[in-house]
Coordinates of C-alpha atoms in Angstrom, one line a residue:
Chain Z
X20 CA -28.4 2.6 14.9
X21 CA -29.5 1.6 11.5
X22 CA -27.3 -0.5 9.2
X23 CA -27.8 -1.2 5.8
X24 CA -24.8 -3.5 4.2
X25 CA -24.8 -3.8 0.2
X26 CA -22.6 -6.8 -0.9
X27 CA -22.7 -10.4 0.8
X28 CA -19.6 -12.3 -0.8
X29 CA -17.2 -14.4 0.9
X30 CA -16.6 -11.2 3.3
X31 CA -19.6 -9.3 3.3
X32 CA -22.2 -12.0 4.3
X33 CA -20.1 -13.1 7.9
X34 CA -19.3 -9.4 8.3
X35 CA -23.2 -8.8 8.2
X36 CA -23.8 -11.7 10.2
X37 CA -21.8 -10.5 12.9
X38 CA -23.7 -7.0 12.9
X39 CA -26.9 -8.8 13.6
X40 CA -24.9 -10.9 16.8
X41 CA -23.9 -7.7 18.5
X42 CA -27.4 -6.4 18.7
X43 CA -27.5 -3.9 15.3
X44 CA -30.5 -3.7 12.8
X45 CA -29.1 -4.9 9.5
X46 CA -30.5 -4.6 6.1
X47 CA -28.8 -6.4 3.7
X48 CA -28.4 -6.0 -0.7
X49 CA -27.2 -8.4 -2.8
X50 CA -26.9 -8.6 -6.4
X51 CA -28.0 -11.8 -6.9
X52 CA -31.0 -11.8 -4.4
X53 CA -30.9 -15.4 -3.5
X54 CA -27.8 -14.8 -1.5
X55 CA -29.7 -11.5 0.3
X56 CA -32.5 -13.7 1.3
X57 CA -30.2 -16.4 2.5
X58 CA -28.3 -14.4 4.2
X59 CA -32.2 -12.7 5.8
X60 CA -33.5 -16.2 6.9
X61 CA -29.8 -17.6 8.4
X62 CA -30.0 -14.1 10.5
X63 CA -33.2 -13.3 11.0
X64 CA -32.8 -9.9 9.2
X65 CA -33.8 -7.9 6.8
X66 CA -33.2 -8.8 2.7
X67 CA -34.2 -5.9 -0.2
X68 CA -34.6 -6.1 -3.7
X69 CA -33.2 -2.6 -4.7
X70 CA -30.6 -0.6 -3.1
X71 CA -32.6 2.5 -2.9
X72 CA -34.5 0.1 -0.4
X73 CA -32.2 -0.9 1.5
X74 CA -30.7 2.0 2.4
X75 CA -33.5 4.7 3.1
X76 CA -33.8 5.7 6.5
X77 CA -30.3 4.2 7.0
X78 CA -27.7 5.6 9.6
X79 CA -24.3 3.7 8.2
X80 CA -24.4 2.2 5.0
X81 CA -22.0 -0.6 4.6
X82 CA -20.3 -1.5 1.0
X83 CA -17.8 -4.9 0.2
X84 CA -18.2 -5.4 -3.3
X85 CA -15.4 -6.3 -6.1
X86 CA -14.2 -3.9 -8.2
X87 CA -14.4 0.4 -8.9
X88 CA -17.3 -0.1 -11.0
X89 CA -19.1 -2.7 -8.4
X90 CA -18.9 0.3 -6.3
X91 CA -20.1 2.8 -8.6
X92 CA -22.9 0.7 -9.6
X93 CA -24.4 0.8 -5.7
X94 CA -23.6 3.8 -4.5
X95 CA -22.8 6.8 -7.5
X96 CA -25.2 5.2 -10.1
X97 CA -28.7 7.0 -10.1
X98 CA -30.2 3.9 -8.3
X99 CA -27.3 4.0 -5.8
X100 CA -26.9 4.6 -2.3
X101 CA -25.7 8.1 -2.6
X102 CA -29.1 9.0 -3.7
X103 CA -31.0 7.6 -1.6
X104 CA -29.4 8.1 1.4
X105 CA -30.3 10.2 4.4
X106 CA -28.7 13.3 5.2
X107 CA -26.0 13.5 7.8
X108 CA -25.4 9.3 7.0
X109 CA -22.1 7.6 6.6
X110 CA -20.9 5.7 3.9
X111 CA -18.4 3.3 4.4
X112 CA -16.7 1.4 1.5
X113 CA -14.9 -2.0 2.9
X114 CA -13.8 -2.8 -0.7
X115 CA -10.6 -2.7 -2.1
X116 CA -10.6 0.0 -4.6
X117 CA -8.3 2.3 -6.2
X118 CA -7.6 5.6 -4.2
X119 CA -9.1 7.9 -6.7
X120 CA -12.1 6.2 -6.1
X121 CA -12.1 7.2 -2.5
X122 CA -11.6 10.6 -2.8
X123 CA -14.0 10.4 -5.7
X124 CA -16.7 8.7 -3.4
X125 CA -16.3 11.0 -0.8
X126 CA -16.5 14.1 -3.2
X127 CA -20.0 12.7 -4.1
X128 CA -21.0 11.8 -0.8
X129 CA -19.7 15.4 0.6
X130 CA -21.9 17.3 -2.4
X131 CA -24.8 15.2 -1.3
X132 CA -24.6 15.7 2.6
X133 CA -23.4 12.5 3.5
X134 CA -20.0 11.9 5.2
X135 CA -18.0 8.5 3.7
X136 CA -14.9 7.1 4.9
X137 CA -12.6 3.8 3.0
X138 CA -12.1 1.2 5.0
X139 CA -10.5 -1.5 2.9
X140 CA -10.2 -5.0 5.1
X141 CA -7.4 -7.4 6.0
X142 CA -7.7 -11.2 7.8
X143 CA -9.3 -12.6 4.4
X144 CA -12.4 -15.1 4.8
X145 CA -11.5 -16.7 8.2
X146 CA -11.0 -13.3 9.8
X147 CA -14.1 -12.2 8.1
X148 CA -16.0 -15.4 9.8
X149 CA -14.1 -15.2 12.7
X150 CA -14.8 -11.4 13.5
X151 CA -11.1 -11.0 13.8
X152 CA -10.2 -8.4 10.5
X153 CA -8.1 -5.1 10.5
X154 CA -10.1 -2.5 8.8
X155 CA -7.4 0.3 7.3
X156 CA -9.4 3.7 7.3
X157 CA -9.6 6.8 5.7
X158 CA -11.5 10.0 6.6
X159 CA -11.8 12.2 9.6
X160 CA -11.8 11.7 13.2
X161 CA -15.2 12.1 14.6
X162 CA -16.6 9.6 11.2
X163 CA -13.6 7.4 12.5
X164 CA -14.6 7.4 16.2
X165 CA -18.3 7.0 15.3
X166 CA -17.7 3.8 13.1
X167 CA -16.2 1.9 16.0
X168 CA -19.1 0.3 17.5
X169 CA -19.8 -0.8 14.1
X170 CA -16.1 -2.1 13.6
X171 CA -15.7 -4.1 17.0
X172 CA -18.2 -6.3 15.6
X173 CA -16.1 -7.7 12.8
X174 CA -12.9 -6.2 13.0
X175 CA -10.1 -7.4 15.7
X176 CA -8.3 -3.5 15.4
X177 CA -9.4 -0.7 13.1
X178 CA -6.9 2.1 12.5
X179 CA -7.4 6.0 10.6
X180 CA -4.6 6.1 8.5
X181 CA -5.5 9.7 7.2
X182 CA -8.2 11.3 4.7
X183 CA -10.1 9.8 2.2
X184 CA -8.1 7.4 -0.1
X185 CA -5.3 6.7 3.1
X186 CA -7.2 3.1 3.9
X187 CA -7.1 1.9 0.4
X188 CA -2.9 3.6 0.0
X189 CA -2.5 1.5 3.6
X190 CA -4.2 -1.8 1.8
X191 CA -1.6 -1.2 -1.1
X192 CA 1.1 -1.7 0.9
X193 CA 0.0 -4.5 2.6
X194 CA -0.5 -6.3 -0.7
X195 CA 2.7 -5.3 -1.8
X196 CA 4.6 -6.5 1.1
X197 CA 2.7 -9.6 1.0
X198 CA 3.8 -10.4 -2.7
X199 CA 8.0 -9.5 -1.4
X200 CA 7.2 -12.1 1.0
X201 CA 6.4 -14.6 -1.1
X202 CA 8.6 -14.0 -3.6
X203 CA 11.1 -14.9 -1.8
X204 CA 9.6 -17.6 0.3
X205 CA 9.6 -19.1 -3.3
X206 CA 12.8 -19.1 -4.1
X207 CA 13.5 -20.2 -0.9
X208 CA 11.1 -22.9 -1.1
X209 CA 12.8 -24.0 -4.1
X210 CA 16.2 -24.3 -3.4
X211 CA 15.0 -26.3 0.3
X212 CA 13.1 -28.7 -2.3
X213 CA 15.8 -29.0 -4.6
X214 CA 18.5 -29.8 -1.4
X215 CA 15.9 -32.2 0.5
X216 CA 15.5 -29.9 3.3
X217 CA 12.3 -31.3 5.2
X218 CA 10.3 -27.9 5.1
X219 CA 8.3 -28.7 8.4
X220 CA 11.1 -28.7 10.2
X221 CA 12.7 -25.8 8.1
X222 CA 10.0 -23.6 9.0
X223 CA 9.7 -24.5 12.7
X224 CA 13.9 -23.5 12.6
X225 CA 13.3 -20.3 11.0
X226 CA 9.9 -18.8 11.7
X227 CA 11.1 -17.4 14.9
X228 CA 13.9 -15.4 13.5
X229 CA 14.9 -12.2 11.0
X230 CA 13.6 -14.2 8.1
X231 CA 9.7 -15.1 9.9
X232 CA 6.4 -13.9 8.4
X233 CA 3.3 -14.8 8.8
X234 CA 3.7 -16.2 5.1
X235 CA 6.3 -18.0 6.5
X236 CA 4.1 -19.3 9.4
X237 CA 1.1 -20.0 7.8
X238 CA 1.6 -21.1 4.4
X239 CA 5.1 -22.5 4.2
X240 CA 3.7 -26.2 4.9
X241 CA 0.8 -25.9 2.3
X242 CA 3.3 -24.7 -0.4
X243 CA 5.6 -27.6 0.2
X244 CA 2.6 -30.2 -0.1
X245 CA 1.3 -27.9 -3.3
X246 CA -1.7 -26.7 -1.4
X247 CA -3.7 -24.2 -2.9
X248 CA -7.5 -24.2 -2.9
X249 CA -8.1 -21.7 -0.4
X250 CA -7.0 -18.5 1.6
X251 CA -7.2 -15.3 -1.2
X252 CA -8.0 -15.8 -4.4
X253 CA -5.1 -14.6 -6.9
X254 CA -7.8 -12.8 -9.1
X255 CA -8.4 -10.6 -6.0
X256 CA -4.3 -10.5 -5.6
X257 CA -4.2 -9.2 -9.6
X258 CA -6.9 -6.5 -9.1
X259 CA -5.3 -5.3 -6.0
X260 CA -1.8 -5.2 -7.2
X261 CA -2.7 -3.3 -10.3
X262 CA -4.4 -0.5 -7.6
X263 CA -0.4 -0.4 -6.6
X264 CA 1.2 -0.2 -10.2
X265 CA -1.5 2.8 -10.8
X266 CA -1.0 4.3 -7.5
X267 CA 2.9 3.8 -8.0
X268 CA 2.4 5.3 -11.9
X269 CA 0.8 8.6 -10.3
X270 CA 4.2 8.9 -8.2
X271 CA 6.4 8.3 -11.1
X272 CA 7.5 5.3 -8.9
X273 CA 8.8 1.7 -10.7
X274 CA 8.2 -1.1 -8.2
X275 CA 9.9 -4.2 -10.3
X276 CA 8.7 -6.4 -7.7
X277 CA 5.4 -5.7 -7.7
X278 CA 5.3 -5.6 -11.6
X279 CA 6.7 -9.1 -11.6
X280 CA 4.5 -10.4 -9.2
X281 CA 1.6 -9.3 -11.0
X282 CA 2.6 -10.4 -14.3
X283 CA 3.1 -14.0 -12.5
X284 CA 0.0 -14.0 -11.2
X285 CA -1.9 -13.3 -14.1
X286 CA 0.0 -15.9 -15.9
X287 CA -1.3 -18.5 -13.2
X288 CA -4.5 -16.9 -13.5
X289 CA -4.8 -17.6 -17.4
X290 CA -4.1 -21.6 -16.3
X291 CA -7.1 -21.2 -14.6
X292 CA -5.5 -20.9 -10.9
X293 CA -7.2 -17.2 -10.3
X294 CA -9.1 -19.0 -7.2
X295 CA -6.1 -20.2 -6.0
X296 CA -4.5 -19.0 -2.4
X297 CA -1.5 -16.0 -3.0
X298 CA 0.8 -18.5 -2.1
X299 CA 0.3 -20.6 -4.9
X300 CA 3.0 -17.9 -7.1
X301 CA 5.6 -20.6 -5.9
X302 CA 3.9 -22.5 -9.4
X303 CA 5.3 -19.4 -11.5
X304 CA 8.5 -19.1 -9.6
X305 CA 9.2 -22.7 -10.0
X306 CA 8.5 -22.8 -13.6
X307 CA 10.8 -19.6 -13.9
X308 CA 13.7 -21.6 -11.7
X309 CA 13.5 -24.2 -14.0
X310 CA 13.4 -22.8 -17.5
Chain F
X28 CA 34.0 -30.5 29.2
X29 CA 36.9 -29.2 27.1
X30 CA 35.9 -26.5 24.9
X31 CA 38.3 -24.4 22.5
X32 CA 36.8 -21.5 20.5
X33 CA 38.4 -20.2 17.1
X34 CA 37.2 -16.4 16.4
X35 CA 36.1 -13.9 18.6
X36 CA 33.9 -11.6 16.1
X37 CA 31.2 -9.9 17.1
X38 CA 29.5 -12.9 17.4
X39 CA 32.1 -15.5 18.5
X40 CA 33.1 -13.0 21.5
X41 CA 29.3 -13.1 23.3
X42 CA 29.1 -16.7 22.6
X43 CA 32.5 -17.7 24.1
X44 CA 31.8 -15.8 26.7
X45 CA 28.6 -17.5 27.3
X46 CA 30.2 -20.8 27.5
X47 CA 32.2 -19.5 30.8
X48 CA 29.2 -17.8 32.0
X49 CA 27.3 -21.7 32.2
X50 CA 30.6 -23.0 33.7
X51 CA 32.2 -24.6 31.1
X52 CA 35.9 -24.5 30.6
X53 CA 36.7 -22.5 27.6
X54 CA 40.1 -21.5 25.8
X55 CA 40.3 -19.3 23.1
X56 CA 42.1 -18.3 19.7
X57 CA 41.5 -15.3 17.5
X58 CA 43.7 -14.5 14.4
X59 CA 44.1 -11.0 16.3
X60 CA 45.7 -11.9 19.7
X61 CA 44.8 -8.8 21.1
X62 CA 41.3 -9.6 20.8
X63 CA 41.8 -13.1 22.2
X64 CA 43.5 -11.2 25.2
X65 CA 40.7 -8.7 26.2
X66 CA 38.3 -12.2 26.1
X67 CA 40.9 -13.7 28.3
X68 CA 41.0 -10.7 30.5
X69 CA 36.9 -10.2 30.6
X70 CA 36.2 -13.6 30.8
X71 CA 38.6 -15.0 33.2
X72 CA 39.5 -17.6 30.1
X73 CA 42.6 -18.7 28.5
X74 CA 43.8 -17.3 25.3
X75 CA 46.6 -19.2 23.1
X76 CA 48.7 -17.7 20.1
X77 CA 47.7 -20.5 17.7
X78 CA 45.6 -22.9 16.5
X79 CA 47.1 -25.7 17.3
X80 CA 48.0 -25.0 21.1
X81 CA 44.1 -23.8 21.5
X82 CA 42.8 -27.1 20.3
X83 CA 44.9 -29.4 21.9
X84 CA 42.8 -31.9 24.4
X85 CA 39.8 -29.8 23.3
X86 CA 36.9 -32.5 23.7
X87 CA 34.6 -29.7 21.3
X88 CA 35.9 -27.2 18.6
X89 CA 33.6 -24.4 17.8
X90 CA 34.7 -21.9 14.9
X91 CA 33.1 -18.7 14.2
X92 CA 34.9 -16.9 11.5
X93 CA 34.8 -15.1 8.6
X94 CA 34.4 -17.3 5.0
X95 CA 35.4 -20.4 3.6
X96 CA 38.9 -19.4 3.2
X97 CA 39.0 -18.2 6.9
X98 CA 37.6 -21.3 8.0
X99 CA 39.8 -23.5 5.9
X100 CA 42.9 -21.4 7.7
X101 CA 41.9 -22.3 11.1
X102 CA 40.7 -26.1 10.3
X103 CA 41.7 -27.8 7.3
X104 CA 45.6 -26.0 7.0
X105 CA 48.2 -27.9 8.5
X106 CA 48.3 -25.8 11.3
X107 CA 44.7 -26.1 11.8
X108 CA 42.4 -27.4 14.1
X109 CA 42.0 -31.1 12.7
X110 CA 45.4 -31.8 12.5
X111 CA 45.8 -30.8 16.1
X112 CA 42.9 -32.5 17.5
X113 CA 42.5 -35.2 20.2
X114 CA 41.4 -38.4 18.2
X115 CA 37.2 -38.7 18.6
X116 CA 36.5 -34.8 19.5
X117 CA 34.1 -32.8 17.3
X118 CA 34.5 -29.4 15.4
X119 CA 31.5 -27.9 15.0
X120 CA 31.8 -25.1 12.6
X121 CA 29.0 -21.6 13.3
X122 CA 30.5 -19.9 10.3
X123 CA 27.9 -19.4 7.2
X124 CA 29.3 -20.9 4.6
X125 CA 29.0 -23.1 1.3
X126 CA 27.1 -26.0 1.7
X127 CA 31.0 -27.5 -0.2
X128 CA 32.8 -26.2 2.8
X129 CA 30.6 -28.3 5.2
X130 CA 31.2 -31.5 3.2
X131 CA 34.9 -31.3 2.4
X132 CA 35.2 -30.5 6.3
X133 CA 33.1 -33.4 7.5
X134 CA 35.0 -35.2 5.2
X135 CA 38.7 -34.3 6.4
X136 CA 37.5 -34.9 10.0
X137 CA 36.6 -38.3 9.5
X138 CA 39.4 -39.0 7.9
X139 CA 41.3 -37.8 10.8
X140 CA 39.3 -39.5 13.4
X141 CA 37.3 -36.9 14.2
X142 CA 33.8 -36.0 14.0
X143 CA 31.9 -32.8 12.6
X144 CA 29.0 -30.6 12.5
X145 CA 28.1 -27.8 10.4
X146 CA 25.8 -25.3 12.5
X147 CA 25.3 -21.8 11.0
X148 CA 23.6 -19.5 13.5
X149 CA 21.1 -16.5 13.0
X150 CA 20.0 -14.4 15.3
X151 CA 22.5 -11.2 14.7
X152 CA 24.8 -9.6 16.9
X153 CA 22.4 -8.7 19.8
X154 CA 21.3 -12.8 19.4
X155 CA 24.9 -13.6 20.1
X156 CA 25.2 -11.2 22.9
X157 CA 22.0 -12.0 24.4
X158 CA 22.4 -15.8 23.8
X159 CA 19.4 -16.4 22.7
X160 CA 20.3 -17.8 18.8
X161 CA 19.1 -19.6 16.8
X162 CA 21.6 -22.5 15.2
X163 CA 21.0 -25.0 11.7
X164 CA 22.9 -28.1 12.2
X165 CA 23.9 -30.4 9.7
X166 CA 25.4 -33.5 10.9
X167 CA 24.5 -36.8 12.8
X168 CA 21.5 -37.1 15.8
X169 CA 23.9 -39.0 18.8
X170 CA 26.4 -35.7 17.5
X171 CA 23.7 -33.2 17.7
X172 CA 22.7 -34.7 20.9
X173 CA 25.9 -34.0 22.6
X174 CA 26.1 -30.6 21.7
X175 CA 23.1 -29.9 23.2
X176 CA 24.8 -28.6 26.7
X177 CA 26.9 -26.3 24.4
X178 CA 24.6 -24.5 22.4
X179 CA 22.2 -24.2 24.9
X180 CA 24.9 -21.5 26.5
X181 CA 23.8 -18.9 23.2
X182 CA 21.2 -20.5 21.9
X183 CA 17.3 -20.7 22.1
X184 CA 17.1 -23.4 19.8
X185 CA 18.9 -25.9 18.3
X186 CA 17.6 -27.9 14.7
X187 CA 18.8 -30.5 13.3
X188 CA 18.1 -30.4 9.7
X189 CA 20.0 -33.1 8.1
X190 CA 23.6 -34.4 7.5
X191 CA 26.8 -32.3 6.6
X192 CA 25.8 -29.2 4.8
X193 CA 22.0 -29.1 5.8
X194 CA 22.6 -26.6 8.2
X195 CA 24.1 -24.4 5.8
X196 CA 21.1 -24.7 3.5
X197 CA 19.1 -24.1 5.9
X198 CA 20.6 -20.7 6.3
X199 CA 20.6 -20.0 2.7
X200 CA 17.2 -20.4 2.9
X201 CA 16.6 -18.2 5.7
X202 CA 19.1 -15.7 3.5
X203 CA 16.7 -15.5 0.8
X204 CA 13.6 -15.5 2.7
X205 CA 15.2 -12.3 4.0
X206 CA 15.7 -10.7 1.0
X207 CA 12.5 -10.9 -0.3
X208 CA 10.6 -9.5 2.6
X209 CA 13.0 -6.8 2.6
X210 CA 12.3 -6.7 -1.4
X211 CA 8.0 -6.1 -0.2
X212 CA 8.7 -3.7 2.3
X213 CA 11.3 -1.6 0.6
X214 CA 8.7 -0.9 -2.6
X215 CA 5.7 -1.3 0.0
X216 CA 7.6 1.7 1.9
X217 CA 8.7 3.8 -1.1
X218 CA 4.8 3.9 -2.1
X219 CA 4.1 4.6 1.7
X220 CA 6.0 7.7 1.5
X221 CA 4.8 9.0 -1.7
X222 CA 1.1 8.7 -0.5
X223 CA 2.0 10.3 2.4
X224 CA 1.3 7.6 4.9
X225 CA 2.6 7.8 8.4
X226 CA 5.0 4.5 8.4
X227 CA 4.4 3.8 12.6
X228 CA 0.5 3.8 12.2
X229 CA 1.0 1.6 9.1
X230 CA 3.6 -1.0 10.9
X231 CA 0.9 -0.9 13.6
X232 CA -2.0 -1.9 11.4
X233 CA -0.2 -4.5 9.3
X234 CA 1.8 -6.4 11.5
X235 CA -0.3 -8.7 13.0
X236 CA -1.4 -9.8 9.2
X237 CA -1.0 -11.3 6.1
X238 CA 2.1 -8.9 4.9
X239 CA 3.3 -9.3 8.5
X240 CA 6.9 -10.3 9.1
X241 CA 9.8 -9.9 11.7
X242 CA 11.4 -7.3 9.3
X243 CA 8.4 -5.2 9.2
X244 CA 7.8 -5.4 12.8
X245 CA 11.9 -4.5 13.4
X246 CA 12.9 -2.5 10.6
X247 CA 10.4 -0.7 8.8
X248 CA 10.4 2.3 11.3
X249 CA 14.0 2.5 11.2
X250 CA 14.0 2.5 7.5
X251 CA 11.5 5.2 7.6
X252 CA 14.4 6.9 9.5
X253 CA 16.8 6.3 6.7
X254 CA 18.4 4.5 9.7
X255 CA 21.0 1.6 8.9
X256 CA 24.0 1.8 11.1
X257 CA 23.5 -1.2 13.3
X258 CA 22.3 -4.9 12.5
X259 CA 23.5 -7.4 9.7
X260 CA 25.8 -5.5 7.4
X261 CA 25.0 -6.1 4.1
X262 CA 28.6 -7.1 3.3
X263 CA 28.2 -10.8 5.1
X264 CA 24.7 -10.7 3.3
X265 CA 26.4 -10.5 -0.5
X266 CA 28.4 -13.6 1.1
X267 CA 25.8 -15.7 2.2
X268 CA 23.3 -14.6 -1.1
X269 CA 26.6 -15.4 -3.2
X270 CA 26.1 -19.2 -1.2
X271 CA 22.4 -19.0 -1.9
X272 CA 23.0 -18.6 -6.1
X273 CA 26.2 -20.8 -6.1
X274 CA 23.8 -23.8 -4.4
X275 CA 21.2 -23.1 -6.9
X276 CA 23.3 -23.3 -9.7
X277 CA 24.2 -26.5 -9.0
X278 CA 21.0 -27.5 -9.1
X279 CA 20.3 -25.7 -12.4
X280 CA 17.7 -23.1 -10.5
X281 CA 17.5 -19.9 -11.3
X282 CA 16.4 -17.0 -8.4
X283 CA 15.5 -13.8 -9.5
X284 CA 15.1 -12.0 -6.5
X285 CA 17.8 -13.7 -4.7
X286 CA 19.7 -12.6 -8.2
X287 CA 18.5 -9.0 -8.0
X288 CA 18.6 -8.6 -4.0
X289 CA 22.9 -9.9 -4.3
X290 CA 23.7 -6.9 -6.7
X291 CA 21.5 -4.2 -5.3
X292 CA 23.8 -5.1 -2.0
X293 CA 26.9 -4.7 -4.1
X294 CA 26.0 -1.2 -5.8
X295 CA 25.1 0.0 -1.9
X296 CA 28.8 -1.8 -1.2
X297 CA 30.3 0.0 -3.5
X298 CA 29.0 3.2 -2.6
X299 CA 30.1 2.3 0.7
X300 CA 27.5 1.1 2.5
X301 CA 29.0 -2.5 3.0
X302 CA 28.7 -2.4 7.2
X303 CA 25.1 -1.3 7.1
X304 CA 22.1 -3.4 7.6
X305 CA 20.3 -5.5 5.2
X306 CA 17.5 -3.3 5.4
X307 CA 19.4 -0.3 3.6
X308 CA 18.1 -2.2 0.5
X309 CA 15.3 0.5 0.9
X310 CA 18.0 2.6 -1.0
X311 CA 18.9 0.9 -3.4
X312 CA 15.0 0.2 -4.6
X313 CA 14.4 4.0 -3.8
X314 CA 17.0 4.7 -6.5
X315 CA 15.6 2.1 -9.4
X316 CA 11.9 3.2 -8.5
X317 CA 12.3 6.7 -9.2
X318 CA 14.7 6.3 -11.9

């Protein structure tokens, strides 16, 4: 099996890397080519200069860019993938996208003879370095069966949510869950800061119980000592959550929440904290408590 | 050991009874005998008409009622528990209530000899029945200590998390935590069902990550179900959230969600949905989201 993998960011370049370890030819695209030969001399693969490259002759072609026109630009643009792909191949999209994309990507893949499935990704940077994501799919069976060997190399559990668009709807609800979470881990933050609760031993009380997340677990203690600078950036978190709020507009659905949250975020973002971890919305909420 | 129990709810009931169940002499008092008398009668235990004939030569007081008014009734009245004490005993109170209560409690104790610990549990009804709770202490270590042997008849952990009132706090905290998960999930849901998704193959993807929590895991299939009659009705939850906002106002924070969460409880209250579970806030956020 031929892969071809356009996109070596924070997730694509591990998730590349771990191809290569289980035994699978990898070509690999980047936009800025340094990283592509970087990425060709740490694993001994194989770097091109031009998507059109990279893919011919490919079996599954592998996409984690940023946003709906990143995508566009490598695989529906005249010089993208879709073009230059081989008939009968997969595409498979591990970027968070809107849906429409999907089922746009997998109208143009269909008219060309190709077969493409979304597969948006959970487990952030560490699971993408640690092999250990969740990849949220949408297609068919057989293209969903077929991509496994591919997925056990960077993917902990993989699951076919449905047809096209289904991975990316599942990746919205993650998001949105994840901003409830924190939200009101805030809050609750807050008020165990205000009454001199020690949070360590807060969390170790309550992460067990009705309220426990894996918020809760993992970035409780970094929010207390006003810990940011890593996990997912909230300039991912912004793009991601407006996918919801257009998702949601299609549906006539008003998700207050998940408006508020975004609007906090970009207001973090515009004081220069879009790298910051998720968790850092406890800055807005704070500054909200206190006004 | 000496113990007397005031309140045999559903969760004072299970927990009495696990206090016989580890050998420990217990006599109990509920507000309606005839519940203290089936106890009695199930439990091979002693149930007494008042107050102030359950308590006597009690080395331990535990109280487990309904809000800060029924706690006063049993402890603070002059037919209460501290004015019937034996001089040096402790009253430990498992109610969830203000953070006040706790302090004007540990207050009248000491002033009548006695010693006190507030120590709100969570954990739910089938915690309770299963002993395996989990219970937020406020109070001193050598105090804490001692109870130890108690609490370990219905609990799986014990915290200490500061002096008189802590434990409360700690539970607001929990409270609010709770509320915003449920917040996520409820809007996560609501788009869930629009798009279609199947919610069991969703749970199944995202619990293990980021947006994972124990609310997701336990509730979000059963909210799919439009299934509420069971768990934590919402009616002790507007108590506890009213706790929550009263605490915070005292420290001049504001909580939006926590704000939000308390009257989308009351409206389902008021439509009659007071003995559901928390998670019935799907309804409520179903009803703003497609207004």
């Amino acid at each position: 099996m031929r892969v071809s993998f356009l996109g070596l960011g924070v997730m694509g370049y591990p998730m590349a890397g771990h191809l290569v370890k289980a035994g699978i030819e990898v070509r690999v695209y980047n936009r800025t080519t340094s990283k592509a030969e970087q990425w060709a001399k740490e694993y001994a693969g194989q770097a091109f200069a031009t998507v059109a490259d990279c893919v011919k002759g490919a079996d599954v072609v592998l996409v984690c860019v940023g946003n709906d026109d990143d995508v566009r630009s490598v695989t529906t643009s005249t010089s993208g993938a879709i073009a230059n792909m081989k008939a009968g191949a997969i595409l498979v999209d591990h970027t968070t996208t809107s849906a429409n994309l999907a089922e746009e990507l997998l109208e143009a893949a269909s008219q060309a003879g190709l077969r493409f499935m979304d597969a948006p990704v959970s487990g952030g940077q560490a699971g993408a370095e640690n092999g250990v994501l969740t990849v949220m799919c949408g297609g068919n069976q057989s293209d969903f069966d077929a991509m496994q060997i591919v997925f056990d190399a960077y993917a902990k559990s993989s699951v076919l949510m449905g047809n096209a668009g289904q991975g990316q709807r599942a990746k919205m609800v993650n998001q949105i869950c994840i901003a409830g979470v924190l939200t009101g881990l805030s809050e609750g933050l807050l008020l165990a800061e205000k009454s001199g609760l020690d949070v360590h031993t807060l969390v170790d009380c309550l992460k067990n119980g009705a309220a426990g997340s894996w918020q809760m677990e993992n970035r409780a203690n970094t929010m207390a000592q006003d810990k940011f600078d890593f996990g997912f950036a909230i300039d991912w978190m912004i793009k991601d959550l407006g996918f919801c709020l257009e998702e949601a507009k299609q549906h006539d659905l008003k998700l207050p929440l998940t408006e508020a949250s975004t609007e906090a975020y970009k207001a973090l973002s515009a004081e220069g904290l879009g790298r910051m971890d998720t968790s850092v919305l406890l800055k807005a909420i704070r500054k909200q408590a206190e006004s």
